[in-house]
Coordinates of C-alpha atoms in Angstrom, one line a residue:
D50 CA -17.2 20.2 -14.7
G51 CA -15.5 17.1 -13.3
S52 CA -18.8 15.5 -12.4
S53 CA -19.6 15.0 -16.1
Q54 CA -16.6 12.7 -16.5
L55 CA -17.9 10.3 -13.8
S56 CA -19.9 7.1 -14.6
A57 CA -23.5 6.8 -13.7
Y58 CA -22.6 4.6 -10.7
E59 CA -20.1 7.1 -9.3
R60 CA -22.6 10.0 -9.7
K61 CA -25.3 7.8 -7.9
R62 CA -22.7 7.1 -5.1
L63 CA -21.9 10.7 -4.8
K64 CA -25.5 11.5 -4.5
N65 CA -25.8 8.8 -1.7
I66 CA -22.8 10.2 0.2
T67 CA -24.4 13.6 0.1
E68 CA -27.9 12.3 1.3
N69 CA -26.1 10.3 4.0
A70 CA -24.1 13.3 5.2
K71 CA -27.2 15.4 5.4
F72 CA -29.0 12.5 7.4
F73 CA -26.1 12.1 9.8
A74 CA -25.7 15.8 10.2
A75 CA -29.3 15.9 11.3
L76 CA -28.5 13.3 13.9
K77 CA -25.8 15.6 15.2
L78 CA -23.5 12.6 15.6
H79 CA -20.4 14.8 15.3
E80 CA -21.5 16.8 18.3
V81 CA -22.2 13.6 20.3
S82 CA -18.8 12.1 19.4
A83 CA -17.0 15.3 20.4
R84 CA -18.7 15.3 23.7
L85 CA -17.9 11.7 24.3
R86 CA -14.3 12.4 23.5
Q87 CA -14.3 15.3 25.9
I88 CA -15.6 13.2 28.7
A89 CA -13.2 10.4 28.0
T90 CA -10.2 12.6 28.0
K91 CA -11.1 15.3 30.5
R92 CA -9.7 14.6 34.0
Q93 CA -11.4 16.1 37.0
S94 CA -9.1 17.9 39.3
H95 CA -10.3 17.6 42.9
A96 CA -8.9 20.4 45.2
T97 CA -7.8 18.8 48.6
K98 CA -7.2 20.7 51.7
R99 CA -3.8 20.5 53.1
A100 CA -3.6 19.6 56.7
K101 CA -1.9 22.1 58.9
P102 CA 1.5 20.8 60.2
R103 CA 1.7 19.9 63.8
K104 CA 4.0 21.7 66.0
A105 CA 7.1 19.8 66.8
E106 CA 6.3 19.8 70.6
D107 CA 3.0 18.2 70.0
E108 CA 4.3 15.3 68.0
T109 CA 5.1 12.0 69.7
V110 CA 8.1 9.9 68.5
R111 CA 6.7 6.9 66.8
R112 CA 8.7 3.7 66.3
R113 CA 8.7 2.5 62.7
S114 CA 10.2 -0.9 61.4
K115 CA 12.9 -0.8 58.7
R116 CA 10.4 -2.3 56.4
L117 CA 8.1 0.7 56.8
Q118 CA 11.0 3.0 56.4
R119 CA 11.9 1.1 53.2
V120 CA 15.4 0.3 54.5
E121 CA 17.1 -3.1 54.2
P122 CA 18.4 -4.6 57.5
S123 CA 21.9 -3.7 56.4
G124 CA 20.8 -0.1 56.3
V125 CA 20.9 0.3 52.5
P126 CA 17.7 2.2 51.2
M127 CA 15.3 0.0 49.1
P128 CA 14.6 1.0 45.6
E129 CA 11.5 3.0 44.9
T130 CA 8.4 1.1 43.7
P131 CA 7.7 2.1 40.0
A132 CA 4.5 3.8 39.6
Q133 CA 1.7 1.9 38.0
P134 CA 0.5 3.2 34.7
E135 CA -3.1 4.6 34.6
A136 CA -5.6 2.6 32.6
E137 CA -6.2 4.1 29.2
E138 CA -9.7 5.3 28.3
Y139 CA -11.0 5.5 24.8
P140 CA -14.1 7.2 23.5
Q141 CA -17.3 5.0 23.3
V142 CA -19.0 5.1 19.8
P143 CA -22.8 4.6 19.7
A144 CA -24.5 1.5 18.4
G145 CA -26.0 1.5 14.9
P146 CA -24.7 2.7 11.6
L147 CA -21.9 5.3 11.6
P148 CA -20.8 7.8 8.9
M149 CA -17.6 7.0 7.1
I150 CA -16.0 10.3 8.2
P151 CA -12.4 10.5 9.4
E152 CA -12.2 11.1 13.2
D153 CA -10.1 14.3 12.9
Q154 CA -12.0 15.7 9.8
V155 CA -13.7 19.1 10.1
G156 CA -16.1 19.9 7.2
N157 CA -15.6 18.4 3.8
S158 CA -12.3 16.9 2.7
T159 CA -11.3 16.3 -0.9
S160 CA -8.5 14.0 0.2
T161 CA -11.0 11.7 2.0
E162 CA -13.3 11.7 -1.0
D163 CA -10.3 10.7 -3.1
L164 CA -9.4 7.8 -1.0
L165 CA -12.9 6.6 -0.8
T166 CA -13.4 7.0 -4.6
T167 CA -10.2 5.0 -5.1
W168 CA -11.5 2.2 -3.0
M169 CA -14.8 2.1 -4.8
R170 CA -13.1 2.2 -8.3
I171 CA -10.7 -0.7 -7.6
S172 CA -13.6 -2.6 -6.1
E173 CA -15.6 -2.3 -9.3
M174 CA -12.6 -3.5 -11.3
K175 CA -12.2 -6.5 -9.0
A176 CA -15.9 -7.4 -9.1
N177 CA -15.8 -7.4 -12.9
G178 CA -12.9 -9.9 -12.9
T179 CA -13.7 -12.4 -10.1
E180 CA -12.7 -15.5 -11.9
K181 CA -10.4 -17.8 -9.8
R182 CA -6.9 -18.4 -10.8
T183 CA -4.6 -21.2 -10.2
P184 CA -1.8 -20.0 -7.7
D185 CA 1.4 -19.6 -9.4
M186 CA 4.0 -20.4 -6.9
T187 CA 6.9 -19.4 -9.0
R188 CA 5.5 -15.9 -9.7
Y189 CA 4.7 -15.7 -5.9
Q190 CA 8.3 -16.6 -4.9
D191 CA 9.7 -14.2 -7.4
G192 CA 7.5 -11.4 -5.9
L193 CA 8.8 -12.2 -2.4
N194 CA 12.4 -12.3 -3.6
S195 CA 12.1 -8.8 -5.2
M196 CA 10.5 -7.1 -2.2
V197 CA 12.3 -4.1 -0.7
L198 CA 11.4 -1.8 2.2
S199 CA 11.8 1.9 1.7
E200 CA 10.8 5.0 3.7
D201 CA 8.1 5.9 1.2
N202 CA 6.3 2.6 2.2
V203 CA 6.2 3.4 6.0
R204 CA 3.2 5.4 7.2
K205 CA 1.6 6.2 10.5
V206 CA -2.0 5.0 9.8
V207 CA -3.7 4.7 13.2
K208 CA -3.1 6.3 16.6
F209 CA -2.2 3.3 18.7
R210 CA -0.8 -0.3 18.3
V211 CA -1.9 -2.1 15.2
C212 CA -3.8 -5.3 16.2
S213 CA -5.3 -6.4 12.8
M214 CA -4.8 -5.8 9.0
A215 CA -6.4 -6.5 5.7
I216 CA -5.3 -5.9 2.1
H217 CA -7.6 -5.1 -0.7
P218 CA -7.5 -7.8 -3.4
S219 CA -6.9 -5.2 -6.2
E220 CA -3.9 -5.9 -8.4
S221 CA -3.7 -2.3 -9.6
T222 CA -3.6 -0.5 -6.4
I223 CA -2.4 -1.4 -2.9
L224 CA -5.0 -0.4 -0.3
V225 CA -4.3 -1.5 3.3
A226 CA -6.7 -1.3 6.3
A227 CA -5.3 -1.5 9.8
G228 CA -7.2 -1.7 13.1
D229 CA -5.7 -0.5 16.3
K230 CA -6.3 -1.2 20.0
S231 CA -8.6 1.8 20.6
G232 CA -11.1 1.0 17.8
Q233 CA -9.7 3.0 15.0
I234 CA -9.4 1.6 11.5
G235 CA -6.9 3.4 9.2
L236 CA -7.1 3.2 5.4
W237 CA -3.9 3.8 3.5
N238 CA -3.5 4.0 -0.3
V239 CA 0.1 2.9 -0.6
N240 CA 0.3 4.2 -4.2
C241 CA -0.4 7.7 -3.1
K242 CA 2.9 9.1 -1.8
S243 CA 1.6 12.2 -0.1
E244 CA 0.2 12.4 3.5
E245 CA -3.2 12.7 2.1
G246 CA -3.2 8.9 1.2
A247 CA -4.1 7.8 4.7
R248 CA -7.2 8.5 6.9
A249 CA -8.3 7.1 10.2
F250 CA -12.0 6.4 11.1
L251 CA -13.5 5.3 14.5
P252 CA -16.2 2.7 14.0
H253 CA -15.4 0.7 17.2
S254 CA -15.0 1.3 20.8
Y255 CA -12.5 -1.5 21.7
L256 CA -9.6 -3.3 20.0
V257 CA -10.0 -4.2 16.4
S258 CA -9.0 -7.9 16.4
C259 CA -9.9 -9.1 12.9
M260 CA -10.7 -7.6 9.5
H261 CA -11.4 -9.0 6.0
F262 CA -12.5 -7.4 2.7
S263 CA -15.4 -9.2 1.3
P264 CA -14.2 -11.7 -1.4
S265 CA -17.1 -11.1 -3.6
N266 CA -17.6 -7.4 -3.1
P267 CA -14.4 -5.6 -1.9
A268 CA -16.2 -2.5 -1.5
H269 CA -17.2 -4.0 1.9
L270 CA -14.7 -4.1 4.7
L271 CA -15.8 -6.2 7.7
S272 CA -14.1 -5.6 11.0
L273 CA -14.6 -7.2 14.4
S274 CA -14.2 -5.7 17.9
N275 CA -14.9 -7.0 21.4
D276 CA -18.6 -6.2 21.2
S277 CA -19.5 -5.6 17.6
L278 CA -19.0 -6.8 13.9
R279 CA -19.4 -4.0 11.3
C280 CA -19.4 -3.6 7.6
G281 CA -17.7 -0.6 6.2
D282 CA -19.7 0.1 2.8
V283 CA -17.8 2.6 0.8
T284 CA -20.6 2.9 -1.8
R285 CA -22.8 4.4 0.9
A286 CA -19.9 5.8 3.0
V287 CA -21.3 4.0 6.2
F288 CA -20.1 1.6 8.8
D289 CA -23.1 -0.7 9.4
E290 CA -23.5 -2.8 12.5
I291 CA -24.0 -6.4 11.6
C292 CA -23.9 -8.1 15.0
R293 CA -23.6 -6.9 18.7
S294 CA -23.0 -9.1 21.8
E295 CA -22.3 -8.7 25.5
E296 CA -19.7 -11.5 25.1
S297 CA -16.3 -10.6 23.7
F298 CA -15.6 -11.5 20.1
S299 CA -12.2 -12.9 19.1
S300 CA -12.1 -13.6 15.3
F301 CA -14.4 -14.4 12.4
D302 CA -14.3 -15.9 8.9
F303 CA -16.7 -16.1 5.9
L304 CA -18.7 -19.3 5.4
E305 CA -19.6 -18.4 1.8
E306 CA -18.0 -16.8 -1.1
N307 CA -20.6 -14.0 -1.2
A308 CA -19.7 -13.2 2.5
S309 CA -23.3 -13.2 3.6
T310 CA -22.7 -15.5 6.5
A311 CA -19.8 -15.8 8.9
V312 CA -18.6 -17.9 11.8
V313 CA -17.5 -15.8 14.8
G314 CA -15.4 -17.0 17.7
H315 CA -15.9 -15.8 21.3
W316 CA -13.3 -15.4 24.0
D317 CA -15.5 -17.5 26.3
G318 CA -15.0 -20.5 24.1
S319 CA -18.3 -20.5 22.1
V320 CA -18.8 -19.8 18.4
A321 CA -21.7 -18.0 16.6
V322 CA -23.1 -18.1 13.2
V323 CA -24.1 -14.6 11.7
D324 CA -26.2 -14.0 8.7
R325 CA -25.9 -10.5 7.3
R326 CA -29.2 -10.7 5.5
T327 CA -31.1 -11.1 8.7
P328 CA -32.5 -7.9 10.2
G329 CA -31.3 -7.0 13.7
T330 CA -27.8 -7.4 15.3
S331 CA -28.1 -10.8 16.9
S332 CA -26.6 -14.0 15.8
E333 CA -28.5 -16.9 14.2
L334 CA -26.9 -19.5 16.5
L335 CA -24.6 -19.5 19.6
A336 CA -22.9 -22.9 19.9
D337 CA -20.9 -24.2 22.9
I338 CA -18.1 -26.3 21.4
G339 CA -16.5 -27.2 24.8
F340 CA -13.6 -24.8 24.6
T341 CA -12.6 -22.6 27.5
R342 CA -11.7 -19.9 25.0
T343 CA -11.6 -19.6 21.1
R344 CA -8.9 -17.5 19.8
T345 CA -9.2 -18.1 16.0
V346 CA -11.7 -19.6 13.6
H347 CA -11.0 -20.4 9.9
V348 CA -13.2 -21.8 7.2
H349 CA -12.0 -24.5 4.7
P350 CA -11.2 -22.9 1.4
V351 CA -13.0 -25.5 -0.6
N352 CA -15.6 -27.2 1.6
K353 CA -17.1 -24.1 3.3
Q354 CA -19.1 -26.1 5.7
Y355 CA -16.0 -27.0 7.8
F356 CA -14.1 -24.7 10.0
V357 CA -11.2 -25.1 12.4
A358 CA -11.2 -23.5 15.8
A359 CA -8.1 -22.9 18.0
G360 CA -8.4 -22.5 21.8
S361 CA -6.4 -23.0 25.0
V362 CA -4.8 -26.4 24.0
D363 CA -7.7 -27.4 21.7
V364 CA -7.7 -27.5 17.9
C365 CA -10.8 -29.0 16.4
V366 CA -12.6 -29.1 13.0
Y367 CA -16.4 -28.6 13.0
D368 CA -19.2 -29.0 10.6
V369 CA -21.3 -25.9 10.7
R370 CA -24.3 -27.8 9.4
Y371 CA -24.5 -29.9 12.6
L372 CA -23.8 -27.1 15.1
K373 CA -26.3 -26.8 18.0
S374 CA -26.4 -24.8 21.2
K375 CA -24.8 -27.6 23.2
G376 CA -23.4 -31.1 22.8
N377 CA -21.3 -30.4 19.7
K378 CA -18.8 -33.1 18.6
P379 CA -15.8 -32.2 16.4
V380 CA -15.3 -33.8 13.0
S381 CA -11.6 -34.1 13.9
S382 CA -9.4 -33.2 16.9
L383 CA -5.7 -32.2 16.4
R384 CA -4.0 -33.2 19.6
G385 CA -0.4 -32.9 20.9
H386 CA -0.3 -29.3 22.0
T387 CA 1.1 -28.9 25.5
K388 CA 0.6 -25.1 25.9
S389 CA -1.8 -22.4 24.7
V390 CA -2.6 -22.5 21.0
A391 CA -2.5 -19.0 19.3
S392 CA -4.0 -19.8 16.1
A393 CA -4.9 -22.5 13.5
Y394 CA -5.4 -22.1 9.7
F395 CA -6.1 -24.4 6.8
S396 CA -3.6 -24.3 3.9
P397 CA -4.7 -22.2 0.9
G398 CA -6.0 -23.6 -2.3
T399 CA -6.8 -27.3 -1.2
G400 CA -7.2 -27.0 2.6
S401 CA -5.6 -30.4 2.9
R402 CA -3.4 -29.3 5.8
V403 CA -3.7 -27.3 9.1
V404 CA -0.9 -25.2 10.5
T405 CA -1.0 -24.3 14.2
V406 CA 1.1 -21.8 16.3
C407 CA 1.7 -22.9 19.9
A408 CA 3.2 -21.2 23.0
D409 CA 5.7 -24.1 23.2
D410 CA 7.5 -22.3 20.3
K411 CA 6.5 -24.9 17.7
L412 CA 4.5 -24.9 14.5
R413 CA 2.7 -28.1 13.8

């Protein structure tokens, strides 16, 4: 029996997965999801009556300008106007916790179980060795110089365009998470060379703009979409909902090493502070920092109370301890950008520098 070789933790996890599967089966979420997908993809065809053609003798000759006839004054026909693409529609997922079941899975799947078990196993190994190491630049440069790209390391992980990505911190196994524009999150075990090494889940209704594995517990994958911040917990096989808002989220970063709190940027320019330990799905604080939009937020690697926010032409550093709903003053403002700023990040290790990416084709 293969279960006798599992640890007590893994047996408990498998029991949790079985109980969760029974719970979500009772909720009939799969049937609701299937109906939502049918509604989103089904196109209603409306029959239209064709008007009877008029007889030639009843028609009066109408004069039409060359513009209406789509003819240039010289008599050369104008090119046809290209058809506008139809707006794409994606299924809407319900609020609240969602089971960690691949979108296309029917029944039980050993390949999905193997992928989730691998994620849990390498997370346990990382949690047991969380001591910080001094960055070895020589080793890092040697690793970059030895990189090659082969066909075995290319995989279709999600259905649509990839908008965000996160890499598990494990040193033994390469586990990659990718979020696409429809709300899908794909998990890929790069070390598994078969097609069974990748699975796609649907925890969001909109574009997944930002993802991070928890630095203290990589069994948790936090993902951000326009309307929600979720935590994928592989030990319980559930995507929990942490925060939900009517305003559109843009990015987030952890304020503490234990990933219990986070600062979240909004496209309308404000920032929010979220505490995962607080019941409910609302933020602790919504602060107006004077931006017209906030594209990225990044927390200082050493002094976690500081974060840098990048907006239209604004790049400012704030102290989260002094944030309030209105009237916030930055600790420092980085000026000189003449066009829109795409992102701003502290340097790793010390955080003594900030790099910005601007639409004027310059890095600062």
